[in-house]
Structure formats: structure tokens, C-alpha cells
Coordinates of C-alpha atoms in Angstrom, one line a residue:
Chain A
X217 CA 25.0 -147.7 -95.3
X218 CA 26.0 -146.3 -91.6
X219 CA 24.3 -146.1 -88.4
X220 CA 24.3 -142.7 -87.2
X221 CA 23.5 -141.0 -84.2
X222 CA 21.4 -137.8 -84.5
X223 CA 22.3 -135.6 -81.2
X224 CA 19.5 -132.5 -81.7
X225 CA 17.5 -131.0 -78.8
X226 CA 15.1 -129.8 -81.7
X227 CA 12.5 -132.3 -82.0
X228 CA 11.1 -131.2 -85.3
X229 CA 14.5 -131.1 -86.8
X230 CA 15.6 -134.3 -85.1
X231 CA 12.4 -136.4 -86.6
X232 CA 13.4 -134.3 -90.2
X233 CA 17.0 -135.8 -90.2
X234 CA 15.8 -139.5 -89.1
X235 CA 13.2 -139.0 -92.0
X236 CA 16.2 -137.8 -94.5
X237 CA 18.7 -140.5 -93.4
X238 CA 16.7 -143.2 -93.3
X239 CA 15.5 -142.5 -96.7
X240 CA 19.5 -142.5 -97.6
X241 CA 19.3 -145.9 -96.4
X242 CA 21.2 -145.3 -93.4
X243 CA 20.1 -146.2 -89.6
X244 CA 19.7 -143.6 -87.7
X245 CA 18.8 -143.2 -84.1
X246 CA 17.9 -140.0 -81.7
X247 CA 19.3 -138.6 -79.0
X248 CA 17.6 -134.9 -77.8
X249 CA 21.1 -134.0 -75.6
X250 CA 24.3 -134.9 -75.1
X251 CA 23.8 -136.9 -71.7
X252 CA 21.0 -138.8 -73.4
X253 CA 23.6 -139.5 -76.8
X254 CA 26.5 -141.1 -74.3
X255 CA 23.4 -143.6 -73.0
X256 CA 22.6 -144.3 -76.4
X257 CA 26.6 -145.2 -77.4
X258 CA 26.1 -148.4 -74.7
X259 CA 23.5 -149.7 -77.2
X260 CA 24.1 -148.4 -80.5
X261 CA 27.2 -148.5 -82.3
X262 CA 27.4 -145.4 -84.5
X263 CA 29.4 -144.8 -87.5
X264 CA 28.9 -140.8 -87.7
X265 CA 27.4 -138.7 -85.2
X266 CA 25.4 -135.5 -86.2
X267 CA 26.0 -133.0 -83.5
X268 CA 24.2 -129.9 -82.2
X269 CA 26.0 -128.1 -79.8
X270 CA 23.7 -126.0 -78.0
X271 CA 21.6 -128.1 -75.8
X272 CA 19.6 -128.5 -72.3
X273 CA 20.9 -130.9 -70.0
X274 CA 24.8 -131.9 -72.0
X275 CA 25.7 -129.4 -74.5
X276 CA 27.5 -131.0 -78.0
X277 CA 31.0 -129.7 -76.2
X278 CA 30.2 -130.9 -73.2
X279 CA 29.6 -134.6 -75.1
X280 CA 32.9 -134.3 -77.0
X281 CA 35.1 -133.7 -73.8
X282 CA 33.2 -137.0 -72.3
X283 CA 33.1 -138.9 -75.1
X284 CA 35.7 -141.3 -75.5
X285 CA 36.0 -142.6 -79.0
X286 CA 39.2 -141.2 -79.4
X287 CA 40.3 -143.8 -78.1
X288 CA 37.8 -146.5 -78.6
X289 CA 36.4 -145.8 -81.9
X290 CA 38.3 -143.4 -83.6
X291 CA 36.9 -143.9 -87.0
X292 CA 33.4 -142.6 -85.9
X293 CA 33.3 -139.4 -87.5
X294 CA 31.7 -136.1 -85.8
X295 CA 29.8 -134.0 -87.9
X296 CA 28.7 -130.5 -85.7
X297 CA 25.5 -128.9 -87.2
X298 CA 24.7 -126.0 -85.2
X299 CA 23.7 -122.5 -86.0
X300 CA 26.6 -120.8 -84.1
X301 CA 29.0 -119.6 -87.2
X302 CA 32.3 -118.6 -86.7
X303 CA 31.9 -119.1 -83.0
X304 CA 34.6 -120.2 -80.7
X305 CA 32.3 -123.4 -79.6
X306 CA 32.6 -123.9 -83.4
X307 CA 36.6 -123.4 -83.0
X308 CA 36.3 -125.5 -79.4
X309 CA 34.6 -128.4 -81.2
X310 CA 36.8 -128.5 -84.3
X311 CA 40.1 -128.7 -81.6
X312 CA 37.8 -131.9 -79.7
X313 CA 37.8 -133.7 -83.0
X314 CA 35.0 -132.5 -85.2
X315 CA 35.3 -133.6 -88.7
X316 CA 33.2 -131.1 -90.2
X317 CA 30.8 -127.9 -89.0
X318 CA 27.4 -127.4 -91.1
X319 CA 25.3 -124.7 -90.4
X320 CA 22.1 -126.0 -89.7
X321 CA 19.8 -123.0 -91.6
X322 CA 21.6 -123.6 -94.3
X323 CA 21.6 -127.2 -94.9
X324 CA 18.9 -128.3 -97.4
X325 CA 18.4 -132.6 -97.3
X326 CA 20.6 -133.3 -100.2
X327 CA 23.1 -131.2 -98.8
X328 CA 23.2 -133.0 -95.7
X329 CA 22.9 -136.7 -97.5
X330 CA 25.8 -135.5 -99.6
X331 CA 28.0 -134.3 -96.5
X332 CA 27.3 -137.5 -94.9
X333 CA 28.3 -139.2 -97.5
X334 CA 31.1 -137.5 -98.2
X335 CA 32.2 -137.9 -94.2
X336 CA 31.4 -141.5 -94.1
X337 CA 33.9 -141.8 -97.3
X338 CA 36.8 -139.4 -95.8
X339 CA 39.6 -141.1 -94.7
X340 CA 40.5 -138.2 -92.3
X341 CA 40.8 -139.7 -89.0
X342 CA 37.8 -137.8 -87.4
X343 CA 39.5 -136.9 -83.7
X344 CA 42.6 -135.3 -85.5
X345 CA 41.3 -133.1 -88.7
X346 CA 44.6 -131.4 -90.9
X347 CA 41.7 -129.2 -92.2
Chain B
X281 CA 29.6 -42.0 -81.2
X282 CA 33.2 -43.4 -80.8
X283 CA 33.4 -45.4 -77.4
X284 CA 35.7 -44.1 -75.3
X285 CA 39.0 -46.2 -75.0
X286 CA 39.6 -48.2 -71.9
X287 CA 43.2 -47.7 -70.3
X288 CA 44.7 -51.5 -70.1
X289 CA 44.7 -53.3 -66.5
X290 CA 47.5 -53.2 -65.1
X291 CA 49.1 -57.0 -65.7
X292 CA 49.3 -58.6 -62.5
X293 CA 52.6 -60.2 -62.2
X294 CA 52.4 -63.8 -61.5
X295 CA 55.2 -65.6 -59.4
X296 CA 56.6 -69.0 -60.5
X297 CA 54.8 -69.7 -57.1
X298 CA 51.2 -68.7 -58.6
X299 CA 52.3 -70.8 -62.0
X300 CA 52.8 -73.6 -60.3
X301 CA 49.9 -73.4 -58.5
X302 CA 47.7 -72.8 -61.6
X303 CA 49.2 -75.4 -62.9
X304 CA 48.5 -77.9 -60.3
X305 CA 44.9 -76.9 -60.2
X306 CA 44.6 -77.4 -63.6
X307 CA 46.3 -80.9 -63.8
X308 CA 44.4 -82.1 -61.1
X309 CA 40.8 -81.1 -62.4
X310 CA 41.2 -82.8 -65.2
X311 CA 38.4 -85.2 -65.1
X312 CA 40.6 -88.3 -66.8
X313 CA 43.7 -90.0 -65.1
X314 CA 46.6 -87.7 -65.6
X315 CA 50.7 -88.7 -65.1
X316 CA 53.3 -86.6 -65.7
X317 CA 56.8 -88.0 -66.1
X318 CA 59.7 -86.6 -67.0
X319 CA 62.4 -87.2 -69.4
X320 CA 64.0 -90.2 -67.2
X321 CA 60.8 -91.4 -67.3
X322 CA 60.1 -90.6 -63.2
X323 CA 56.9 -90.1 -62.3
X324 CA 56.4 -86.1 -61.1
X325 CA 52.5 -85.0 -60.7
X326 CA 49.8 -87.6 -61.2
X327 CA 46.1 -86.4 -60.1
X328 CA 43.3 -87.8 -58.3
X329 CA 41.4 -89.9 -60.7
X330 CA 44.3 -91.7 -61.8
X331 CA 45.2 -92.5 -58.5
X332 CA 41.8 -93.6 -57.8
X333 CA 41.9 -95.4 -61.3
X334 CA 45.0 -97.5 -60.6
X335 CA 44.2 -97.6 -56.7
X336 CA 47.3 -96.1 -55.5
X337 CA 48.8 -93.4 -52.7
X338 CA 50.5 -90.4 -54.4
X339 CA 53.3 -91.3 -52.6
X340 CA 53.3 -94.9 -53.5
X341 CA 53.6 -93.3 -57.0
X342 CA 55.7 -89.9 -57.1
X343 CA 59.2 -90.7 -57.7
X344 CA 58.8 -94.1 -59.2
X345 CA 59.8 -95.0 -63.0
X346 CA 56.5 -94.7 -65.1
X347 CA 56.8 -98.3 -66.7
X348 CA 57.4 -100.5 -64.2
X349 CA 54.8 -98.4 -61.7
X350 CA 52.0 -97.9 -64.2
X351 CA 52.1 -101.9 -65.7
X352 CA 50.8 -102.5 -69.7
X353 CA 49.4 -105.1 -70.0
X354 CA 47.6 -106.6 -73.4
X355 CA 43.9 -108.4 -73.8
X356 CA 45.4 -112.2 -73.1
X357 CA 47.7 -110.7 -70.2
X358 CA 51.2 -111.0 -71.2
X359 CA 53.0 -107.6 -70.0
X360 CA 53.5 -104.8 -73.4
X361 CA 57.2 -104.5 -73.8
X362 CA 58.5 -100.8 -73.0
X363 CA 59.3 -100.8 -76.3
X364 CA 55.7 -100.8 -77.9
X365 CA 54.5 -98.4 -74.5
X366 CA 53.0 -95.4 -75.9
X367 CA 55.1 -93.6 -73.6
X368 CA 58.0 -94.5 -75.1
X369 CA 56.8 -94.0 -78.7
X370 CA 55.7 -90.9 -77.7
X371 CA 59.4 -89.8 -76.7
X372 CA 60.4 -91.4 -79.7
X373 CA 58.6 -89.8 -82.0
X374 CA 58.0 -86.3 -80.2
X375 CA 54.0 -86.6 -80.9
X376 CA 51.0 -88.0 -79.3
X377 CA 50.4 -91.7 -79.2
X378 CA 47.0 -92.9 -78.7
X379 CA 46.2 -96.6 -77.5
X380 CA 43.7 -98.7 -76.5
X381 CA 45.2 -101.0 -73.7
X382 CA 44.7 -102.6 -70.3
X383 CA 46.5 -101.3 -66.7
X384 CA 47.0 -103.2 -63.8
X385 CA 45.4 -101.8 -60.7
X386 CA 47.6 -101.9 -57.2
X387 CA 45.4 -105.4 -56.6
X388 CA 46.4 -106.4 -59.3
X389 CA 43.0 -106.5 -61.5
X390 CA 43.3 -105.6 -64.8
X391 CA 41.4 -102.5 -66.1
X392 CA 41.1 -101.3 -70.4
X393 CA 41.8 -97.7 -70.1
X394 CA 41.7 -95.4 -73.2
X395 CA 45.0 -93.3 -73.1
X396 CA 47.1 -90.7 -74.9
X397 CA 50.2 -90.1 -74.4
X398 CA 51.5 -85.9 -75.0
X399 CA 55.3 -85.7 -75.0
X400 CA 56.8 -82.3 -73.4
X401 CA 58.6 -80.9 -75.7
X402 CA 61.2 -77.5 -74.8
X403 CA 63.5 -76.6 -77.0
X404 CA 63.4 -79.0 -79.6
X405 CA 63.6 -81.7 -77.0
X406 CA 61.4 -83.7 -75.2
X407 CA 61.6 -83.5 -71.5
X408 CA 58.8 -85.6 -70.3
X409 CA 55.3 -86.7 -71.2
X410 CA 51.9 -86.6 -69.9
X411 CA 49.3 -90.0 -70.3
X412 CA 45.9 -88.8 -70.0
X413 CA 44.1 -92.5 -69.8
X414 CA 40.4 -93.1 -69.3
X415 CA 38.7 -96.1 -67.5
X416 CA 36.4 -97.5 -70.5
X417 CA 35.6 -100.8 -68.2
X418 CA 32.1 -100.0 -69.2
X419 CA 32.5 -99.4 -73.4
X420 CA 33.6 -102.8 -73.1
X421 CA 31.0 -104.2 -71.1
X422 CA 28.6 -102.7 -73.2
X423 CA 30.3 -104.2 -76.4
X424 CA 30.7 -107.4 -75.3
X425 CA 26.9 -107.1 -74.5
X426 CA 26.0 -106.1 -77.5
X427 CA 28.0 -109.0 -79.4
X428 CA 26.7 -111.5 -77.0
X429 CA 22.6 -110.3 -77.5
X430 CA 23.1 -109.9 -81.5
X431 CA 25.2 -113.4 -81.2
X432 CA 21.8 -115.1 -79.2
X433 CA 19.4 -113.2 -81.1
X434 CA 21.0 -114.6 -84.6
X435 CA 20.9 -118.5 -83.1
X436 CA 17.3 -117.7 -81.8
X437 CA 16.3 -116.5 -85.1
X438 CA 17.9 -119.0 -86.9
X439 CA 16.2 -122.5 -85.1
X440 CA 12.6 -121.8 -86.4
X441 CA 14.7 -120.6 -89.9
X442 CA 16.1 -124.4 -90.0
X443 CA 12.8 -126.1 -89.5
X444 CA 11.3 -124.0 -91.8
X445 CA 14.0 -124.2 -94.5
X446 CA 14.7 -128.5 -94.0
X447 CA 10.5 -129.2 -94.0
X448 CA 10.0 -126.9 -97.1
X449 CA 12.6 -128.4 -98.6
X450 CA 11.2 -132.3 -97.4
X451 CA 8.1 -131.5 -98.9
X452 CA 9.5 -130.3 -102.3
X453 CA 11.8 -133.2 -102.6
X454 CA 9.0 -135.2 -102.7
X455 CA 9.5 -137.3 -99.3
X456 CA 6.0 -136.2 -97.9
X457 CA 4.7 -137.5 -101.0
X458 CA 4.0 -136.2 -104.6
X459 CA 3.7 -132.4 -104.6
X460 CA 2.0 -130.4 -107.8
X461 CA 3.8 -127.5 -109.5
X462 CA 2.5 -124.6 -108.2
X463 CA 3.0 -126.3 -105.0
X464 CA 6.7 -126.8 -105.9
X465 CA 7.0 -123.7 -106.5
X466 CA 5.0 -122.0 -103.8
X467 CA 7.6 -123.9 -101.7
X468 CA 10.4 -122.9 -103.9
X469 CA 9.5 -119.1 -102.9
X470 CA 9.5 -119.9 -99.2
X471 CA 12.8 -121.4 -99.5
X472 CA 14.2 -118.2 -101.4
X473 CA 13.1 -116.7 -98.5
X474 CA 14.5 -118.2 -95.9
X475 CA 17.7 -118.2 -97.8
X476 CA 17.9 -114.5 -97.8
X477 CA 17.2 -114.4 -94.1
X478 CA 19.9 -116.6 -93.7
X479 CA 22.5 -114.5 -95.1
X480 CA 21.2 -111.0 -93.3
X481 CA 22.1 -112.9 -90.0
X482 CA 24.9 -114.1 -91.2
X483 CA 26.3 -110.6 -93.0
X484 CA 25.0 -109.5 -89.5
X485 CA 26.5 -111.5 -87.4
X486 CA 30.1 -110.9 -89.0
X487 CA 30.1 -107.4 -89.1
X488 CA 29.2 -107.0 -85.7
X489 CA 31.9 -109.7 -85.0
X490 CA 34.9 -107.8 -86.9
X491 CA 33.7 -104.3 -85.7
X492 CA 33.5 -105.6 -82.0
X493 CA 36.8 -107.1 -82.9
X494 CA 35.2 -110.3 -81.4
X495 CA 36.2 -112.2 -84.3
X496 CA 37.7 -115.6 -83.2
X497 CA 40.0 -116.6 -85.5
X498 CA 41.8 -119.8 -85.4
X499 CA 44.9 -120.9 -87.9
X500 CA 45.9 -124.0 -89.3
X501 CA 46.8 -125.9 -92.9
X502 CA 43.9 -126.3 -95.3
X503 CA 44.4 -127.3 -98.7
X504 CA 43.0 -124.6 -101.0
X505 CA 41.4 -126.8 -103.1
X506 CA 39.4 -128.2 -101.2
X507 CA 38.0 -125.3 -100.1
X508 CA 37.5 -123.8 -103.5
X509 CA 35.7 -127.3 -104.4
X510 CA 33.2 -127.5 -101.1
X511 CA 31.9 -123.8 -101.8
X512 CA 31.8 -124.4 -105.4
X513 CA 29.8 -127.5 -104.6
X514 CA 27.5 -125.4 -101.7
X515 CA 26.9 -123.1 -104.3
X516 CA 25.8 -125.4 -107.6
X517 CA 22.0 -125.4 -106.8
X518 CA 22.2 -121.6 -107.0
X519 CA 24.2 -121.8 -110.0
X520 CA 22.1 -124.5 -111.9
X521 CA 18.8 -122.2 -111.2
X522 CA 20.3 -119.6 -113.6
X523 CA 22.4 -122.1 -115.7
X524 CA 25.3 -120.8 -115.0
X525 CA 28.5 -122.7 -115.3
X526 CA 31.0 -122.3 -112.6
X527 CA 34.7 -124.0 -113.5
X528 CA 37.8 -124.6 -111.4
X529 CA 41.5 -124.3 -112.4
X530 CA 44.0 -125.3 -109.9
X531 CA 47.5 -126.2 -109.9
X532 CA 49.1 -129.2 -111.0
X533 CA 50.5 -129.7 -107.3
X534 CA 47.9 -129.5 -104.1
X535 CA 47.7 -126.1 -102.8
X536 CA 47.7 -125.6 -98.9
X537 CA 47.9 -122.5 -96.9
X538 CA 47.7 -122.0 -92.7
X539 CA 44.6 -119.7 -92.6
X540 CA 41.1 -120.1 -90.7
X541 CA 39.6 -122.4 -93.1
X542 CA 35.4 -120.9 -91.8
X543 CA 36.7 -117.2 -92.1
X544 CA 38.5 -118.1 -95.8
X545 CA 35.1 -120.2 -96.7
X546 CA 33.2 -117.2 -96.0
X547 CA 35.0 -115.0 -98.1
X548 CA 35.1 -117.2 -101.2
X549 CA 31.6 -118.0 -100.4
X550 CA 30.4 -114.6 -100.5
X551 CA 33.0 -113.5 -103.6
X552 CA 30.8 -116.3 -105.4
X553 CA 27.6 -115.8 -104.0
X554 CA 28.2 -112.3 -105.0
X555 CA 29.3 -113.1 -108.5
X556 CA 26.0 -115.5 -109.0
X557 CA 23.6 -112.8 -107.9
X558 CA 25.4 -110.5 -110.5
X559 CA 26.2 -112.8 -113.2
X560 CA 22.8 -112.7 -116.0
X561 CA 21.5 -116.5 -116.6
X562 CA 23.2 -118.4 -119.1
X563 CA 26.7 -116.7 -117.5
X564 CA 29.9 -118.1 -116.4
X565 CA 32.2 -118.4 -113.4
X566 CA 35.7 -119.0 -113.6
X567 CA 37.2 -119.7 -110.1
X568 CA 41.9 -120.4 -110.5
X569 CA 44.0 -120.9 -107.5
X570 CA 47.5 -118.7 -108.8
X571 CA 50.5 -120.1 -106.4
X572 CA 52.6 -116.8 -105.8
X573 CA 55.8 -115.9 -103.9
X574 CA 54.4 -115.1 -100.6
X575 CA 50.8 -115.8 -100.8
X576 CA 48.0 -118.1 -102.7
X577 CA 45.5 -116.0 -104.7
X578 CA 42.4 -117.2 -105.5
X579 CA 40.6 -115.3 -108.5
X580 CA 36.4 -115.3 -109.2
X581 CA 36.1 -113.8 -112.5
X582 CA 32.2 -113.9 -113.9
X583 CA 31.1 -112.0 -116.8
X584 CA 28.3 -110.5 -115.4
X585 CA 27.2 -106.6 -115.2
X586 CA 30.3 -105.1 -113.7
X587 CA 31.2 -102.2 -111.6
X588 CA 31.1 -98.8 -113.2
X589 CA 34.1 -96.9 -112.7
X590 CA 32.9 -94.0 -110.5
X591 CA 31.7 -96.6 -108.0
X592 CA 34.5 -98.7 -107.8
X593 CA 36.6 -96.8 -105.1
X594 CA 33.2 -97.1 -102.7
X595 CA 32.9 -101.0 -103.3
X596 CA 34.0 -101.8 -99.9
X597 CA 32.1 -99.6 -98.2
X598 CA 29.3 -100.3 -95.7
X599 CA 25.7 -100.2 -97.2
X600 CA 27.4 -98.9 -101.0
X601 CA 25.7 -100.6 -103.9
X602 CA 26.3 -99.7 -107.0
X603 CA 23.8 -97.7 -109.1
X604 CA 23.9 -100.4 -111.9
X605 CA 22.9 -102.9 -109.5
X606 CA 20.4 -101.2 -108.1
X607 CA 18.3 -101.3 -111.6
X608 CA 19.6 -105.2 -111.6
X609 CA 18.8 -106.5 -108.0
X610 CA 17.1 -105.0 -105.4
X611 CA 17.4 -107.2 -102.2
X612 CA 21.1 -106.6 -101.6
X613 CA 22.0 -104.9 -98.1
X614 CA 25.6 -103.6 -99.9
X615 CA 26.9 -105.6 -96.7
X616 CA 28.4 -108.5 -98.7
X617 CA 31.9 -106.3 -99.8
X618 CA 32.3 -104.6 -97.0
X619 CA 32.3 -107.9 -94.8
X620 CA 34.6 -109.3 -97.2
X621 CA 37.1 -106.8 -97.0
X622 CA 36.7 -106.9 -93.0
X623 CA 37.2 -111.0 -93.1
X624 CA 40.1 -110.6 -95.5
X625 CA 41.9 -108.3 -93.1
X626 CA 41.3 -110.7 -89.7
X627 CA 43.5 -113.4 -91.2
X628 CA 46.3 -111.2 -93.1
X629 CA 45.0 -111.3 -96.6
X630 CA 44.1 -108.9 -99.3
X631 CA 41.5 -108.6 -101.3
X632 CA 41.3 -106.4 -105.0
X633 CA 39.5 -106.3 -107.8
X634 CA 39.3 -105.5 -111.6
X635 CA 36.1 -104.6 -113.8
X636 CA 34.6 -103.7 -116.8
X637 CA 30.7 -102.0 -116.2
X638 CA 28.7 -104.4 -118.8
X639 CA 31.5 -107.2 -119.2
X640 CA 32.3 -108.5 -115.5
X641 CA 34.4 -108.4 -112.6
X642 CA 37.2 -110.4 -111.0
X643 CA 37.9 -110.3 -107.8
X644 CA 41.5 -111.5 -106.4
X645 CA 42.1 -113.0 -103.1
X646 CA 45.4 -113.1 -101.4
X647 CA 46.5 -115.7 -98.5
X648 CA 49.9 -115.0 -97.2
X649 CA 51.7 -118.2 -96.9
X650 CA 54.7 -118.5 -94.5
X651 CA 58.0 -116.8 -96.2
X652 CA 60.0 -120.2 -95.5
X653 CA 57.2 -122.3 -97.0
X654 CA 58.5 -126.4 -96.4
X655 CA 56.5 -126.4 -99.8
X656 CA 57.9 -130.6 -100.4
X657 CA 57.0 -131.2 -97.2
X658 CA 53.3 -129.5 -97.5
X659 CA 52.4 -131.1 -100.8
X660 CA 53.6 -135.1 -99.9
X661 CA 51.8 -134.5 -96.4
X662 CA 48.4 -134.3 -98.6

């Protein structure tokens, strides 16, 4: 089981994937933007990060450029969930490091368990995907 | 009564003076930029709007060789070679050339123009050429306007669609607590929904995208089987509601390909989606990854009701849907083809099909794959 960090300015949908991860058995904490999220990494040591990008305050990109597990951590895995498809923020994020872009309308519970899952089990070093 | 017949008028006879001057008027009320060049490619006559167009003196201009006075540029900025100038074509060739491209103004700013470009052709020959070029600054303004509200308006509509969507689905997985059947199913209804919605905003979305040419599209290796597998797996609820069986046959080696793996997903996810909606319960799905010369062509055959063939040269076409599935199933837009074919053609593939009315359809998909393939190379770097 993984700690994750949900980065969602949503509230609803932020409580809805605590309530969906912890139920997976993971640990999940909140963070409503990206300046918030980087506070958060001081405490909280996160195995996978679920990322919106659009976002008062620090925007998801705006996290990735400061965010500096590249270097530190660079097995924690990036996951963007956003409802920009095909978007060059979507392009932008995958070229920060982005292991993987969900579209958040789309994305039923098990669906997101299962990509979570699948992410935490990749061996694809998050910060450099090949696809 | 027969009307009397007028005696002709006299014909005035008009000096090469008075031509000229005709001439001139004419050129310069034209109410688009107009150059005239001639067959050194010199710049002889250009008229008021395209001097106040590219901000220049006529005399700055008259004189001066067309291509390196009048600069081409393209959308990222790099200067158009002379050779790809529809000025040039349009010697070459001896007919119009029409082209969407940008100028550079005296300051330097870059402007789109709309322009044409009529050789002069005397005896046989062509002995200069006229670009007749229109400032569409504002088309494009208005376009890119357009692509940004429908861009915000499909992200507004979709944040209330993803509460909606996760919650209903919360509450009929059970984590609220135990829900009854109806209930289940109530919720199951909602989802549907919402699931529909979702694809109008995307079909939406991408069609305004491609016909805004807006499209961003961004290459690099994928391995095709992956891809096949994550859409297959997206797609399995869908498929296990009407029990039907969707199977995979790839290669014996890994399959990769430098494409935009979103724009690819799309299309396979739609060429599925498509062959679900149209394949009757109890049907089946076969989706094979074919390694050819130059490309990688993936194949979604299904057994389902088929195109009849007086409909099958329309299938790409916006809003078309087949009479058949008409009587079948009514909450199609007849977007889905038409923004496959549009997809297909952003990253350099092609896309065909074959199909029986009443026995089912196949649809081929073909990824170009780099004519020089370092194939060993690919398949030990999976």
C-alpha cells in the first residue's frame, strides 16, 4: 500500500478520491493547489501524486516545473487527472515527467484504483516516460 | 413595329497612355493588397492597401526583387524557402497558387495574409505575376477565440460531469453503504448519462480542434500493444454490460511506433467504442496488430450490424449515420467517423474499412513507421 498525494482544487472530488484510496488501503493525503501540495511534500512522503492541472493559486504545471523529485525522489510517480484532453498542458505535463494523463469525467473508482495500481507497479521511471 | 436601328458610336481610340492609366486605376482600387512583378521577379506596380498592409513607401518597394522584399514566413517563424513561394509555383506551373501564410511587415511583425498568386501569361509564357493577399489578422483571432471559449466551456462543463459521474458511481459501488436494486439501477441510468455527455464534449472538442487546425500533436515511441491493451481494458465494463467478448492478437515481437500515443488512443478508442455500440449483445470483437512494410495496422473487426453498401462512401462524413443504425441506435451524433478520419490524418495515418450490412465491419488503421526502422534496436529497448 502507497501514500499518495491528492493535488485537486475540487473539494468534492478531492474528499471522493481520499474516500476511494483509502478504501484501496492506501494513505492518502490532500492538497487543494499546487503551492499547498509542495508544503505538504516537507511532511508527507508520497509514493504517487494525483495531479490536477488547472488550479487557483499553483497550477499542476506550475508544481511540476518546482517540484524537484527528479532529482530527489525519482520513483514517485505523477499521475495528471484533469479534464483538459489533448491539450498542450496535457503535452507540457507529459514532457515535466507525467507518468500517465486520466481524464477526470471519465474515470469511474475502479478505474482509478486500477490505474493507481497499475502506476505504483510500473517500473517506468516516472520523470522520463518512453511512452 | 421594328425599332429603328441605332448607327454604332464611333469607337474612341484609346492611347497606350489611356490603357495605362485604366490600368493603374484599376490595380489600385482593388480593395486587397496587390503586387505586380514581372518575370525577373522585380517588383513593377503594388497599390495602396498593400503598402499599407506591409507598411512600406512605394518607393521602398518598386524595383526590388519580390522574395526578399515581401518576406514568407510560416506559423513557428522560420522564413518559406523561394522554392515553396506561391510565387514561384505560380511561374512554375503557369496557374494560380492559393496559400494561407504569414508576411513580415517593414517593423518586422508578422501578419497571416490570405493570398493568390495569378501568373501573366503572353504568348505561351509567363512574364510576371500578380499576389493579390488579404490581411485575415482577424479570421484568426476570431478562430483562436472560438477554440479557446469551446476549449473552457468543455472543462467548465466537465467539473460538475466528474462529481457527478465519481459520487454516482461511489454510491453504486457500495462505499456509501448498501444500495437496493432499483437504486443500483436508477444510478446506473445517471451514469449512462453522464457517459454520453462525456463523449459529445469530447467528439466536440476534437472536431473543433482539427477544423481550427489547433490540434497539438506531439510524437514519440509507444509500444502498440500497450495501447491496444489500455483501451481494451477502458472499454471492458462497456463490453461486459452486453457480454461481449473483445480479444487481442499481437505479434510474437513487441510492436512500437513514434506517433502521439492520446491522438492514437482516441482513435482506437472510438473505432471500439464504435464497434461496441454496433455490435448486438452476446457479439464479438477481434482487435490484431498486422506489422507491415512501412506502417503498423491495427484491425477492429466485430460482427455486428454492418454498413450497407450505398452508405459506405458517406461513412466519414460529418453528421452521416447510416440508415441501418438509425432503426438500431438513436443517440449517435454521426460525429464519431468523421473525427476519426480527421485524427488519423493529424499524425500521417490512414484509416479504411471493409463491411458486410448484417454480418459486421472491420475497420483498418495504419501508423507509418519510419522507412529505416532500427527495428532490433526498437524491440530490445522494450
Amino acid at each position: 500500500m502507497a501514500n499518495i498525494l491528492i493535488v485537486e482544487d475540487d473539494k468534492d472530488l478531492n474528499a471522493a478520491y481520499k474516500i476511494i484510496l483509502e478504501n484501496e488501503g492506501h494513505t492518502a493525503e490532500s492538497a487543494f493547489n499546487g503551492k499547498e501540495a509542495l508544503s505538504k511534500l516537507g511532511t508527507f512522503e508520497p509514493q504517487l501524486i494525483l495531479l490536477d492541472l488547472l488550479m487557483p493559486i499553483m497550477g499542476g504545471l506550475e508544481f511540476l516545473q518546482h517540484y524537484e523529485l527528479m532529482t530527489k525522489h525519482p520513483d514517485v510517480k505523477v499521475l495528471i487527472f484533469t479534464n483538459m484532453e489533448n491539450s498542450p498542458e496535457v503535452n507540457e505535463a507529459y514532457k515535466l515527467g507525467a507518468h500517465r494523463c486520466i481524464i477526470k469525467s471519465w474515470t469511474a473508482p475502479q478505474h482509478l484504483a486500477r490505474v493507481i495500481n497499475d502506476a505504483l507497479e510500473s517500473k517506468v521511471a516516472s520523470r522520463n516516460p518512453t511512452e | 413595329m421594328a425599332r429603328k436601328q441605332q448607327p454604332a458610336l464611333p469607337q474612341a481610340a484609346i492611347t497606350p497612355d489611356e490603357e495605362q492609366a485604366q490600368a493603374e486605376a484599376l490595380f489600385n482600387s482593388i480593395g486587397d493588397g496587390a503586387i505586380a512583378a514581372d518575370e525577373f521577379g522585380k517588383i513593377t506596380r503594388i497599390n495602396p492597401t498593400a503598402l499599407h498592409i506591409l507598411g512600406f513607401t512605394e518607393a521602398e518597394m518598386l524595383g526590388q526583387w519580390f522574395p526578399s522584399t515581401i518576406i514568407a514566413v510560416t506559423e513557428n517563424g522560420s522564413i518559406v524557402n523561394i522554392i515553396d513561394r506561391p510565387i514561384t509555383k505560380a511561374f512554375l506551373t503557369g496557374k494560380p497558387v492559393s496559400e494561407k501564410v504569414y508576411y513580415l511587415k517593414k517593423n518586422g511583425q508578422r501578419i497571416p495574409v490570405a493570398s493568390t498568386v495569378s501568373p501573366i501569361i503572353h504568348n505561351n509564357r509567363p512574364i510576371g505575376a500578380i499576389d493579390v493577399f488579404r490581411d485575415i489578422t482577424l479570421e484568426y483571432e476570431i478562430d483562436r477565440m472560438k477554440s479557446e471559449f469551446i476549449s473552457l466551456a468543455s472543462h467548465q462543463l466537465r467539473t460538475p460531469l466528474s462529481s457527478i459521474k465519481t459520487y454516482s458511481h461511489m454510491l453504486s459501488d457500495g462505499y456509501m453503504g448498501e444500495v437496493t436494486h432499483a437504486q443500483r439501477e436508477a444510478l446506473r441510468t445517471i451514469i449512462n448519462a453522464t457517459n454520453r455527455m462525456n463523449e459529445l464534449i469530447s467528439t466536440l472538442l476534437n472536431i473543433t480542434r482539427i477544423e481550427s487546425g489547433t490540434i497539438a500533436v506531439s510524437s514519440k515511441m509507444i509500444s502498440v500493444d500497450k495501447l491496444v491493451q489500455d483501451v481494451v481494458k477502458d472499454l471492458e465494463v462497456q463490453a461486459g454490460d452486453k457480454n461481449i467478448d473483445i480479444t487481442i492478437k499481437l505479434p510474437s515481437t513487441p510492436v512500437r511506433v513514434k506517433t502521439d500515443s492520446l491522438i492514437a488512443k482516441e482513435i482506437l478508442s472510438n473505432l471500439i467504442a464504435n464497434s461496441l455500440k454496433y455490435t448486438p449483445e452476446g457479439g464479438s470483437i477481434q482487435v490484431r496488430v498486422q506489422r507491415k512494410k512501412n506502417s503498423i495496422v491495427v484491425v477492429v473487426k466485430d460482427n455486428g450490424v454492418g454498413i450497407p453498401k450505398y452508405s459506405q462512401d458517406q461513412i466519414f462524413t460529418k453528421f452521416f449515420r447510416a440508415p441501418n443504425v438509425l432503426k438500431y441506435e438513436t443517440t449517435g451524433t454521426g460525429l464519431g467517423l468523421y473525427l476519426v478520419k480527421g485524427l488519423t490524418e493529424q499524425i500521417g495515418g490512414r484509416i479504411w474499412f471493409e463491411s458486410e450490412e448484417g454480418k459486421g465491419s472491420t475497420f483498418f488503421l495504419s501508423l507509418p513507421t519510419p522507412k529505416r526502422a532500427p527495428q532490433n534496436k526498437a524491440i530490445s529497448g522494450q
